Coordinates of C-alpha atoms (C1' of nucleotides) in Angstrom, one line a residue:
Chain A
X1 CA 88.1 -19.6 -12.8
X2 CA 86.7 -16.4 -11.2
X3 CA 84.6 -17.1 -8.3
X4 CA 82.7 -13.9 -8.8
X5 CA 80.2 -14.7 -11.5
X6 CA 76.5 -13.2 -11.1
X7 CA 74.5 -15.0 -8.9
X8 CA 71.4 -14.8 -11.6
X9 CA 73.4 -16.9 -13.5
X10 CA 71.4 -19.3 -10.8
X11 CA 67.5 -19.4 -12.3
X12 CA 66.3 -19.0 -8.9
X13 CA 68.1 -16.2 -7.6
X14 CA 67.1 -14.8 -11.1
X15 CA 63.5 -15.5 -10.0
X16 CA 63.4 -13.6 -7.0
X17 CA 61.1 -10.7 -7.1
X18 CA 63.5 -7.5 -6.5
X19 CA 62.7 -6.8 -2.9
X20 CA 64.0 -10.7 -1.9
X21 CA 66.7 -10.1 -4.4
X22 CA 67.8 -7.0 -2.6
X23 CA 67.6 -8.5 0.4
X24 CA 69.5 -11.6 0.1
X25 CA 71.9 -10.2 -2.2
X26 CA 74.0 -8.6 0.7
X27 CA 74.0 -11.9 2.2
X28 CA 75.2 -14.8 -0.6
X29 CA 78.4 -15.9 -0.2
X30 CA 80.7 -17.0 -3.2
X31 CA 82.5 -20.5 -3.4
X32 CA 84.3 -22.4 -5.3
X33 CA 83.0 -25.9 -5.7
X34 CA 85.8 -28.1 -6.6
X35 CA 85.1 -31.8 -8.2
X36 CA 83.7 -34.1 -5.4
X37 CA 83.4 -31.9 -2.6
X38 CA 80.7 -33.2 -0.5
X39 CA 77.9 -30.0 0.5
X40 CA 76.0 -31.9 2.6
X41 CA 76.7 -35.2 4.3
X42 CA 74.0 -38.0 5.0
X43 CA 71.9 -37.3 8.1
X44 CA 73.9 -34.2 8.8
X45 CA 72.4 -30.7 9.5
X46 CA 73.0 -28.1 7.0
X47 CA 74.6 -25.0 7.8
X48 CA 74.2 -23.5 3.9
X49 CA 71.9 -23.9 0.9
X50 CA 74.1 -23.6 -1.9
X51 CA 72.8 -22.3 -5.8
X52 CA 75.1 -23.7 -8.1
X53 CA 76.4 -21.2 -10.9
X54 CA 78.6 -23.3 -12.9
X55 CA 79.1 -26.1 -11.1
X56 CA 76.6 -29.3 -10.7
X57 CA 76.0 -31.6 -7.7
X58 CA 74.8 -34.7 -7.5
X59 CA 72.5 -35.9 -4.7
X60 CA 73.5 -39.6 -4.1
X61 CA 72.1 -42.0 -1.7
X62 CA 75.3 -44.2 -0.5
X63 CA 74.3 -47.6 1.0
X64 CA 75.6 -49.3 3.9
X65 CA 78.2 -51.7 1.7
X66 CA 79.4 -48.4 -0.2
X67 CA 77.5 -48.6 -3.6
X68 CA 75.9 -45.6 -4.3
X69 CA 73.1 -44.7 -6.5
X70 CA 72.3 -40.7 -8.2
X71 CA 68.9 -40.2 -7.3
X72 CA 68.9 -36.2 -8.7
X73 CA 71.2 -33.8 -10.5
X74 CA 70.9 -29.8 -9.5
X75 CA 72.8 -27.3 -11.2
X76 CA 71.8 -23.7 -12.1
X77 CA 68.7 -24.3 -11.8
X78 CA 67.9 -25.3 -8.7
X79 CA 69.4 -25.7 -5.1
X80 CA 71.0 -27.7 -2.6
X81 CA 69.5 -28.3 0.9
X82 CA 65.9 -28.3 0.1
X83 CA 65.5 -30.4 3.5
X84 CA 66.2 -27.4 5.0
X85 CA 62.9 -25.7 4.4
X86 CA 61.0 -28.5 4.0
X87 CA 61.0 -29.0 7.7
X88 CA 63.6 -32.4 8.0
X89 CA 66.5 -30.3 8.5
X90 CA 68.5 -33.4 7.0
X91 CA 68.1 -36.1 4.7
X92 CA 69.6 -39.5 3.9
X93 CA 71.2 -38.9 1.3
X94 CA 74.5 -36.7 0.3
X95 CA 75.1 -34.5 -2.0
X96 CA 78.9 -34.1 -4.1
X97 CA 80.0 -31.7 -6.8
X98 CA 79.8 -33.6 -10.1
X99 CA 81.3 -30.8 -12.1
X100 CA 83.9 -28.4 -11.0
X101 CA 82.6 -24.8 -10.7
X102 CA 81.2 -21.8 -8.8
X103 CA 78.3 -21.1 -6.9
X104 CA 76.9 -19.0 -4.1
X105 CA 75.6 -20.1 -0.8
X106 CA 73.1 -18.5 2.1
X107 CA 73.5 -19.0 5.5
X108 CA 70.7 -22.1 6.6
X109 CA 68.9 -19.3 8.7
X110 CA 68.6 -17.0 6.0
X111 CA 66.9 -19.3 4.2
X112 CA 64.4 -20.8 6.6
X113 CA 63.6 -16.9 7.4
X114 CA 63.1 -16.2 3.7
X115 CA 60.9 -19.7 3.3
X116 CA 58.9 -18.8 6.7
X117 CA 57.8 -15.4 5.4
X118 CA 55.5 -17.7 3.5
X119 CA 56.0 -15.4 0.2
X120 CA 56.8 -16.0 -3.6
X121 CA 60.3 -17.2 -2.4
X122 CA 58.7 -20.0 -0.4
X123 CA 56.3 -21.0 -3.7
X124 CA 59.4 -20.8 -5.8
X125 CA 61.2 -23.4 -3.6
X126 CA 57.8 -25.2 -3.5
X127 CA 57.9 -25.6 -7.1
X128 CA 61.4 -26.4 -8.0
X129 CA 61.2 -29.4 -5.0
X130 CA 58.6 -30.7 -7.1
X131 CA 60.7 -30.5 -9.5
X132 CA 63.3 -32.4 -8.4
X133 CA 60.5 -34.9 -7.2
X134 CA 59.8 -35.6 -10.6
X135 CA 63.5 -36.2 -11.0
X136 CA 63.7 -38.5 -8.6
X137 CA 60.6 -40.5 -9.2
X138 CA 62.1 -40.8 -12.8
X139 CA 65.1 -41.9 -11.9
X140 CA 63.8 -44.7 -9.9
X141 CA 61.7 -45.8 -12.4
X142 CA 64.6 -45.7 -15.4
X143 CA 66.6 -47.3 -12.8
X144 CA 64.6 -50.8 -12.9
X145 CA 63.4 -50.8 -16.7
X146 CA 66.6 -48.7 -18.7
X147 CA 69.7 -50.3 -20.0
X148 CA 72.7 -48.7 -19.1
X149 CA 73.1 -47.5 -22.9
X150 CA 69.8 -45.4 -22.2
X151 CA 70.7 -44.5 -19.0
X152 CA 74.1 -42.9 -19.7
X153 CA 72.0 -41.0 -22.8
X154 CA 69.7 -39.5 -20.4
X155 CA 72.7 -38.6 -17.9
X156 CA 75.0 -37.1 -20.6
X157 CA 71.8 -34.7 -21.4
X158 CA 71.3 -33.9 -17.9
X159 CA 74.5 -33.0 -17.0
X160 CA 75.0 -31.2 -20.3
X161 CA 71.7 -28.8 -20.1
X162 CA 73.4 -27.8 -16.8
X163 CA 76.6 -26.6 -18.7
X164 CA 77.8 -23.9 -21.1
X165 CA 79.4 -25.4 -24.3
X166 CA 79.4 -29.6 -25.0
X167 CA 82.2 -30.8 -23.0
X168 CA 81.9 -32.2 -20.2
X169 CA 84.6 -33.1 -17.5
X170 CA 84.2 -36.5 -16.2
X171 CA 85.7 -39.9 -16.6
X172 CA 84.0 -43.2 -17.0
X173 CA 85.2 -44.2 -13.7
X174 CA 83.2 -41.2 -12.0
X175 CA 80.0 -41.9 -13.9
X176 CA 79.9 -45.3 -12.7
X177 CA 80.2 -44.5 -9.1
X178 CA 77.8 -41.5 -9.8
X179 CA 75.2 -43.9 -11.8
X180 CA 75.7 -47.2 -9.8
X181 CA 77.5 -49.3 -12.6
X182 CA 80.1 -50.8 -13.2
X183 CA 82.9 -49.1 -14.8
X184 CA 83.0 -51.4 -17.4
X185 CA 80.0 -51.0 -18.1
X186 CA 79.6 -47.5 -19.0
X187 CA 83.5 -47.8 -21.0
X188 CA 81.1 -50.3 -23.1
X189 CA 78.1 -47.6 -23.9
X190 CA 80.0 -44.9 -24.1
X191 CA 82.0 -46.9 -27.0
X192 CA 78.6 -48.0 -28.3
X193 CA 78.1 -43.8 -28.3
X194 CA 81.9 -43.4 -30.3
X195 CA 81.1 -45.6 -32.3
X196 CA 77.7 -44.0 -33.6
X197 CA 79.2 -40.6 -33.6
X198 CA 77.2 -39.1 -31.0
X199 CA 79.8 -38.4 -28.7
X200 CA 83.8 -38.3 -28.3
X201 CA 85.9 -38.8 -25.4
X202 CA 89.3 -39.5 -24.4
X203 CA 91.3 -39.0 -21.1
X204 CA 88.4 -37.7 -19.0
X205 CA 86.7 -35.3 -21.5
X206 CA 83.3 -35.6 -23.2
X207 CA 82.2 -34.0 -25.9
X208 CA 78.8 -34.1 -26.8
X209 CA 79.1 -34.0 -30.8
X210 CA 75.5 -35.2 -31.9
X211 CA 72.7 -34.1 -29.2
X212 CA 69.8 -34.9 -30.9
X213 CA 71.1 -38.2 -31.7
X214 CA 71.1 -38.7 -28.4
X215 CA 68.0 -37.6 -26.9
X216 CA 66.3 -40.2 -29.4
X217 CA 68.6 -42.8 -28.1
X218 CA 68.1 -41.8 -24.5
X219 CA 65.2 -43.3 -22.6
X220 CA 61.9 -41.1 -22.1
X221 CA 63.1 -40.1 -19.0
X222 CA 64.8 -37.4 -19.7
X223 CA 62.7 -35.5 -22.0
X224 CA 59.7 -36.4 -18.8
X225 CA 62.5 -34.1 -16.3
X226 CA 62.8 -31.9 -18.6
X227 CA 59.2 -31.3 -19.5
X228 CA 58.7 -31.3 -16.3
X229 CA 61.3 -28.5 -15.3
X230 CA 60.0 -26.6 -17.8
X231 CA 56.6 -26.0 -16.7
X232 CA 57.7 -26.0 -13.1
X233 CA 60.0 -23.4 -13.6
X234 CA 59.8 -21.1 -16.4
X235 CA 63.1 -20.5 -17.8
X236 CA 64.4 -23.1 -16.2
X237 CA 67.2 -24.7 -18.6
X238 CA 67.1 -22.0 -20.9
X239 CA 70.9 -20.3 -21.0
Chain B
X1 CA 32.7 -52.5 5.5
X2 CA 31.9 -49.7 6.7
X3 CA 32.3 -46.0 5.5
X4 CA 32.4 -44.3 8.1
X5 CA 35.4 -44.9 10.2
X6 CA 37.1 -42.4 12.0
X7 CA 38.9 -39.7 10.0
X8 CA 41.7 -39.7 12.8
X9 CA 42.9 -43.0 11.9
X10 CA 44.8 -41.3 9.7
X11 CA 47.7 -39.9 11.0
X12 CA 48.3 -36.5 9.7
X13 CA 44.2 -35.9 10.9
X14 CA 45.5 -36.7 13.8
X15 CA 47.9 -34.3 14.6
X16 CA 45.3 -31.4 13.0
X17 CA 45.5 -28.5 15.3
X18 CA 41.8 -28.4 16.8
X19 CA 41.0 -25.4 15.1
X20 CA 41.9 -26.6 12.0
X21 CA 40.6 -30.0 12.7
X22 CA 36.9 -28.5 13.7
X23 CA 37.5 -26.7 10.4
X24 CA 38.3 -29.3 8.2
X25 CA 35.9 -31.8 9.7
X26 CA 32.6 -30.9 8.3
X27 CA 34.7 -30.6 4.5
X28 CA 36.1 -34.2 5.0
X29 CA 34.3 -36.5 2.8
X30 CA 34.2 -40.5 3.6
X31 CA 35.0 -42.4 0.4
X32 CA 35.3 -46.0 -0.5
X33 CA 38.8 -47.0 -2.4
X34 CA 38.3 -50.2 -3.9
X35 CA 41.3 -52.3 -5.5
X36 CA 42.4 -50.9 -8.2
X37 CA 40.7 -47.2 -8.4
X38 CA 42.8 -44.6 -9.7
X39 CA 42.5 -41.9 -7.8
X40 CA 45.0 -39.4 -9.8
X41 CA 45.9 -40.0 -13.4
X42 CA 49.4 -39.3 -14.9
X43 CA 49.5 -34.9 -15.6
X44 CA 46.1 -34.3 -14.7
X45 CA 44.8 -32.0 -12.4
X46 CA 43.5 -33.3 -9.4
X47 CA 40.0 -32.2 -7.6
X48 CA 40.8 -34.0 -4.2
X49 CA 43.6 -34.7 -1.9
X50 CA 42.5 -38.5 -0.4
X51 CA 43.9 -39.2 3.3
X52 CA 43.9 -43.0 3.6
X53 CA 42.2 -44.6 6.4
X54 CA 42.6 -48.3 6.2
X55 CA 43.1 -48.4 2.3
X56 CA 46.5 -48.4 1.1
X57 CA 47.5 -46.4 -1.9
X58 CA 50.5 -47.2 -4.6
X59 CA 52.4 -44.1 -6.6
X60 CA 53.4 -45.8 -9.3
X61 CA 54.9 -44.2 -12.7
X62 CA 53.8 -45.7 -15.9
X63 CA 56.6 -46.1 -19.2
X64 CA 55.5 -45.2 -22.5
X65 CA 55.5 -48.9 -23.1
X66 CA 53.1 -49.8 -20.7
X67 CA 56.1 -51.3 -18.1
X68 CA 55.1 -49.5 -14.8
X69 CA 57.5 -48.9 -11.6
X70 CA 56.3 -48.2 -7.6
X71 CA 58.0 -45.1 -6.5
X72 CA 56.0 -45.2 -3.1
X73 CA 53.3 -46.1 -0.9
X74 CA 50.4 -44.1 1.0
X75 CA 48.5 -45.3 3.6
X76 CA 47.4 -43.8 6.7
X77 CA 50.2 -42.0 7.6
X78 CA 49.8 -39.8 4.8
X79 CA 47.8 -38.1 1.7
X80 CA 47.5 -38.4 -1.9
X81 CA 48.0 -35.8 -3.8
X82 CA 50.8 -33.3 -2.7
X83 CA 51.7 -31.8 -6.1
X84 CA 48.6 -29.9 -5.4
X85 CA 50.3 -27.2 -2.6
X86 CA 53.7 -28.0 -3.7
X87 CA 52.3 -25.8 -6.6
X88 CA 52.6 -28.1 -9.3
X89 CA 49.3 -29.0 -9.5
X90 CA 49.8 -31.9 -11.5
X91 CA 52.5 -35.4 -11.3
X92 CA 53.7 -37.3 -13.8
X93 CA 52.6 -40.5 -12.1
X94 CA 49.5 -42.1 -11.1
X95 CA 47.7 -43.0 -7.7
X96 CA 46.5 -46.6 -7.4
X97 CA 44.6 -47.8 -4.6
X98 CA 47.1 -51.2 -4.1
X99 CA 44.8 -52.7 -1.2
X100 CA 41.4 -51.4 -0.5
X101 CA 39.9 -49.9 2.2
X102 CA 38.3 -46.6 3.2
X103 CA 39.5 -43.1 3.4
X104 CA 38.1 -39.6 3.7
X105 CA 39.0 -36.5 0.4
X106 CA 38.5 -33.3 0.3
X107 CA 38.6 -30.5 -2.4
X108 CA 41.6 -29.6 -3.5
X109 CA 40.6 -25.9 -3.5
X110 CA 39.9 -26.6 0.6
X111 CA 43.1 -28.0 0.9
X112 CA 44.9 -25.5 -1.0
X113 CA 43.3 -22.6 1.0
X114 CA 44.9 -24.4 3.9
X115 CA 48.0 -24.4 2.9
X116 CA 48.3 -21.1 2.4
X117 CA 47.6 -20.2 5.7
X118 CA 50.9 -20.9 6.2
X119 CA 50.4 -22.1 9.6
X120 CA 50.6 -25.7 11.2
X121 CA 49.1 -27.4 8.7
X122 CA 51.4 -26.0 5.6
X123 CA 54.7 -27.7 7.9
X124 CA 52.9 -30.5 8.7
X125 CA 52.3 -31.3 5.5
X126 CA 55.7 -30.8 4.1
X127 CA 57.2 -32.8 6.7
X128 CA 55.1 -35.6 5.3
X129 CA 56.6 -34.7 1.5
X130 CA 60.0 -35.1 3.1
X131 CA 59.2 -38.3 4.3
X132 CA 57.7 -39.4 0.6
X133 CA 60.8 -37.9 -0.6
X134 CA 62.9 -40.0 1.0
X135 CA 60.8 -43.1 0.5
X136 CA 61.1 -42.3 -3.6
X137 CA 65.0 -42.2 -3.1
X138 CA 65.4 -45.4 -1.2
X139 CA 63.6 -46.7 -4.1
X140 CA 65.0 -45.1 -6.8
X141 CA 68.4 -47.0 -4.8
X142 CA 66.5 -50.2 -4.2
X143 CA 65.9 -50.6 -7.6
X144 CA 69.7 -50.4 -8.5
X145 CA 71.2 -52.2 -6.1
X146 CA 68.8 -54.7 -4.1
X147 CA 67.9 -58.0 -5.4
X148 CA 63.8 -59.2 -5.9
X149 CA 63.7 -61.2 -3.0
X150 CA 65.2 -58.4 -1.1
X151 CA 62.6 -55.9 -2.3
X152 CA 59.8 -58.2 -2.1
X153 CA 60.4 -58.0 2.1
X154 CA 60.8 -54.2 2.0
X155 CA 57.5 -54.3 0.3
X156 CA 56.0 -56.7 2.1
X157 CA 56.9 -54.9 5.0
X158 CA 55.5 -51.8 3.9
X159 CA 52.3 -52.8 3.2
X160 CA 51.9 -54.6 6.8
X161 CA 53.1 -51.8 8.0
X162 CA 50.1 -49.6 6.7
X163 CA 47.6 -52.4 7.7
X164 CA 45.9 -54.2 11.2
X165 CA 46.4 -57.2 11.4
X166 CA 49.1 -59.8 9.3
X167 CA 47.2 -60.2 6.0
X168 CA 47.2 -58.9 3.0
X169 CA 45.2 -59.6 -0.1
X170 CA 47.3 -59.5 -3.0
X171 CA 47.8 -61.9 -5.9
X172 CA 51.7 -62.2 -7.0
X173 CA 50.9 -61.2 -10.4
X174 CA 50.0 -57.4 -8.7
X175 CA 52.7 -57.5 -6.2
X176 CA 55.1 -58.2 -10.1
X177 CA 53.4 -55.1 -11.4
X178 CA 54.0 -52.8 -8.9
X179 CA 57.8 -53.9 -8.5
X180 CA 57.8 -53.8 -12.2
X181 CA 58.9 -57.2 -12.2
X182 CA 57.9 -60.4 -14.0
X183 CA 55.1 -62.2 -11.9
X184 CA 57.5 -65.6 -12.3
X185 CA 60.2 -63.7 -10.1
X186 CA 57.8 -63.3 -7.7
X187 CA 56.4 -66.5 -7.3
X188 CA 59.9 -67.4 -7.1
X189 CA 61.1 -65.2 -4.6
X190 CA 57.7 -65.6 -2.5
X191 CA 58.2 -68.9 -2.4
X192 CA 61.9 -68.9 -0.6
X193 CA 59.5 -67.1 1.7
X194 CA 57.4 -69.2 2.1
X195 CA 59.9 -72.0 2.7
X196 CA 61.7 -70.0 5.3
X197 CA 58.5 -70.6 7.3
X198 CA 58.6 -66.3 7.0
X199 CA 55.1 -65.9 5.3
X200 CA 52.4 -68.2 4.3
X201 CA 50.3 -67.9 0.9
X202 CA 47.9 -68.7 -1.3
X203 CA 45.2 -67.4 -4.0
X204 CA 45.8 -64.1 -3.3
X205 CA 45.9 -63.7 0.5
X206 CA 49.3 -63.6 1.9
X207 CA 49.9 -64.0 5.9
X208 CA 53.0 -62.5 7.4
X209 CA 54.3 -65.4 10.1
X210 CA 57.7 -63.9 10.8
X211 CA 57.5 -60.7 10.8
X212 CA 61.5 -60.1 12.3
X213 CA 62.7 -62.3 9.6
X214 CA 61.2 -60.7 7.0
X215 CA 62.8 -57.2 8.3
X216 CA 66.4 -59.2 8.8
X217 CA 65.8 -60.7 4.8
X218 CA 64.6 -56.8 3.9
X219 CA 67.6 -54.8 2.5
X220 CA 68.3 -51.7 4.4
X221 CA 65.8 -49.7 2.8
X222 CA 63.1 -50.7 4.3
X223 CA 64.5 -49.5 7.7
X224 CA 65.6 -46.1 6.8
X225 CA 62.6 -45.6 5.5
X226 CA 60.7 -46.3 8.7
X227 CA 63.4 -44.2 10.8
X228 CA 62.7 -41.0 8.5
X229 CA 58.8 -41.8 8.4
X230 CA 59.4 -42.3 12.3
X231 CA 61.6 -38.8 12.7
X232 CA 59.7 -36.9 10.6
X233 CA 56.3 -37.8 11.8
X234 CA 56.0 -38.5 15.1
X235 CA 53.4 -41.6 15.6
X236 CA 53.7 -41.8 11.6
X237 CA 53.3 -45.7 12.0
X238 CA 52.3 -46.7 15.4
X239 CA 48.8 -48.3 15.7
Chain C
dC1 C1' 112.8 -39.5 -22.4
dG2 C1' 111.4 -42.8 -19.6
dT3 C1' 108.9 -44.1 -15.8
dA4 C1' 104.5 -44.1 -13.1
dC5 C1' 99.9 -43.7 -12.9
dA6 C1' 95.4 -42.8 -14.6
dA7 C1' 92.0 -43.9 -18.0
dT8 C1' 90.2 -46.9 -21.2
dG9 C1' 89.5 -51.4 -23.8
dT10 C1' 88.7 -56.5 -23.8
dG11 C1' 87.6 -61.2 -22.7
dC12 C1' 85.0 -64.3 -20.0
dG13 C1' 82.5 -66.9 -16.5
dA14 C1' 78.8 -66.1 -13.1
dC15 C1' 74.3 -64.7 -12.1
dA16 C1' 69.9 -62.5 -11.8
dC17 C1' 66.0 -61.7 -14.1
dC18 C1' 63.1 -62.0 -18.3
dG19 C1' 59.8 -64.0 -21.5
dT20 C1' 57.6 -67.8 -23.2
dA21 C1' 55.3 -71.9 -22.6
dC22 C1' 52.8 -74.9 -20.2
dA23 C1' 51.2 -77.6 -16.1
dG24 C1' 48.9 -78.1 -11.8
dA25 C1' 45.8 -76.1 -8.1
dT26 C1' 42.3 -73.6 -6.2
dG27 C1' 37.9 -71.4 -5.8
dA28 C1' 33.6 -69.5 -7.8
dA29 C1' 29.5 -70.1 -10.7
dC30 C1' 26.2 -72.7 -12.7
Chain D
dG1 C1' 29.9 -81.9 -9.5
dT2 C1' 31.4 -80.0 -13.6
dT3 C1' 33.2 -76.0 -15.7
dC4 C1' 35.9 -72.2 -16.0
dA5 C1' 38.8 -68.5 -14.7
dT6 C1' 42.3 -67.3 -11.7
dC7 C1' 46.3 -68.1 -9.3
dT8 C1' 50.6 -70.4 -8.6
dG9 C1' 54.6 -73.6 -9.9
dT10 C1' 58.2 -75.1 -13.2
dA11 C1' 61.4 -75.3 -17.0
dC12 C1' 64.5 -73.2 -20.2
dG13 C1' 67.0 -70.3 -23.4
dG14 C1' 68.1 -65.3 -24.0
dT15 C1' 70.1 -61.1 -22.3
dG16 C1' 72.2 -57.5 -19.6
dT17 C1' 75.2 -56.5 -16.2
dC18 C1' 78.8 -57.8 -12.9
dG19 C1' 83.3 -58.8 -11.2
dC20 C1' 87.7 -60.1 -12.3
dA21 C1' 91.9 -60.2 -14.8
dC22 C1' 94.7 -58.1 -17.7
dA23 C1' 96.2 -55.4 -22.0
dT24 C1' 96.6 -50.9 -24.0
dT25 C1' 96.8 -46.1 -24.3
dG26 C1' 97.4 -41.5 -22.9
dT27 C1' 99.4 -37.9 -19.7
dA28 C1' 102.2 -35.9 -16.0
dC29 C1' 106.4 -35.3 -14.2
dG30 C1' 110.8 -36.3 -12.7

DNA sequence: CGTACAATGTGCGACACCGTACAGATGAAC
DNA sequence: GTTCATCTGTACGGTGTCGCACATTGTACG
């Protein structure tokens, strides 16, 4: 996979008004971002922020016996480090690549810089942290009243507004470290999923066949985030 | 009770540059927040931030089906109503006052003005939504992973942490709301409680009697929460 | 090919929590 | 003091998920 794609590919680079984009332009770095690579490691100070092109992370919160829960998704929409500017410099919580793919990074500097000039770059980060706040408020709340079935609709649809195409790369094992289930668990939904045609698998490859069919079975939650996104950040899903 | 308590009892009045602070003062308005009030509905537009004096407020988001989920707590370490300079304007989630009290408001246009001064005040207050942040992931985690009894200290905890004194007035059948539990698991689990000689209830008044037993019966969350609130916001919680 | 390993399917007992139903206990109002 | 509403305790079947054990299937690679 080239590792050269164009940065507006990410919606917030896309965003920037043309003197920012001139400005940081010289300055993103490309990177591969290979499955499970961790960006940013609990309680650790950033050194990039990293805009996902193709790839998606996952923003995890990994408790002290190991389990680990997703608490937010960010692919080409967004960005990871929003600690960074938000005045923390770290948080508790990591964040892995979910699905294999490029992106482009800024030096943490850079971007507090950028953020401090106070500007339409710092009201764009502004707005898609809310964002993810919304995506993090409705994942605690699906997390105590969603059954697993729901919860894997709403996770499928995530991951797949973040991608080009239907397929998505990831076994059952993965999602149930990523969602906080047991593997079982999600081999049993996902067959529930087979089994009413909405989706086909095999081997570590999804592919989503019937996605209406499963935003009805997904919990509201998703359609909330992606409301949500949506008026946050115009354009924000769109591809 | 009276009304007219002194605005820096909240924290982040507190640490007001005095500039600001002689600004702001003559805008800040006293309120009562009795049990119950609803002080920002789900996706509406607010027309006040509220700053919590002794009143304690709950974020809570609300399912289509009426089932409703905590996602975090305000109290005098913090303000209601951040969507409002994150730029968002609005939250999918509503602001309940959980135990009453007083607190002081003020517009939201006075506020946002504020904020975009970019000065003191706009880092100040993002520090603070870095703090909620994390206390909505360690929820969002909680509520995967952490059994009711579990939660019901990290709550507890929270609360008396936001309050003078050991008491709290609150019947089980709230506390079950708020969790987004059933008010039978809370009776239950308050009652191993009780019988561990760690609190002492009854008709809606609870009494903390062990407060270090209750943090060692807590699951983690409860302490990282208090360690970001603590790093983030110096004095967040010291009375 | 055949072996090794990864991914998925299945069965089952354990357990936490739910929802319903109802019983006692307390406090406020008259 | 009696009444009534509120709060709390208890019992029990139903359900969803876990954790374990193991069978099966697919894939990579020697």
């Amino acid at each position: 996979m080239s590792i050269a794609l164009d940065p507006k590919k990410n919606h917030l680079l896309a965003a920037l008004p043309e003197a920012e984009w001139q400005r940081w332009r010289p300055q993103l770095e490309p990177v591969e971002m290979p499955l499970g690579e961790v960006l940013s490691e609990s309680d650790r100070i950033l050194d990039h922020v990293y805009f996902p092109l193709t790839a998606i992370v996952s923003l995890l919160y990994v408790m002290e016996d190991g389990a680990s829960a997703e608490i937010a998704v960010v692919g080409n929409e967004g960005v990871v480090g929003v600690s960074l500017f938000m005045g923390g410099e770290t948080t508790p919580s990591r964040a892995v690549v979910q699905s294999a793919g490029v992106g482009v990074r800024l030096k943490a500097q850079v971007m507090m810089d950028e953020f401090h000039r106070a500007g339409p770059v710092m009201h764009l980060l502004l707005r898609y942290t809310q964002a993810l706040i919304t995506q993090m408020v409705q994942t605690a709340a699906c997390n105590r009243h969603h059954s697993l079935d729901q919860q894997l609709c709403r996770w499928l649809l995530l991951s797949l507004d973040r991608l080009e195409g239907r397929d998505l790369v990831m076994t059952q094992e993965l999602i149930a470290n990523l969602l906080g289930v047991s593997r079982e668990g999600v081999t049993e939904a996902a067959l529930a999923l087979q089994e009413a045609g909405l989706i086909r698998y095999a081997q570590g490859q999804i592919t989503v066949l019937d996605r209406p069919g499963l935003e009805q079975r997904s919990c509201e939650c998703y359609a909330v985030v992606k409301k949500e996104c949506d008026r946050l950040l115009p354009n924000s899903l769109a591809m």
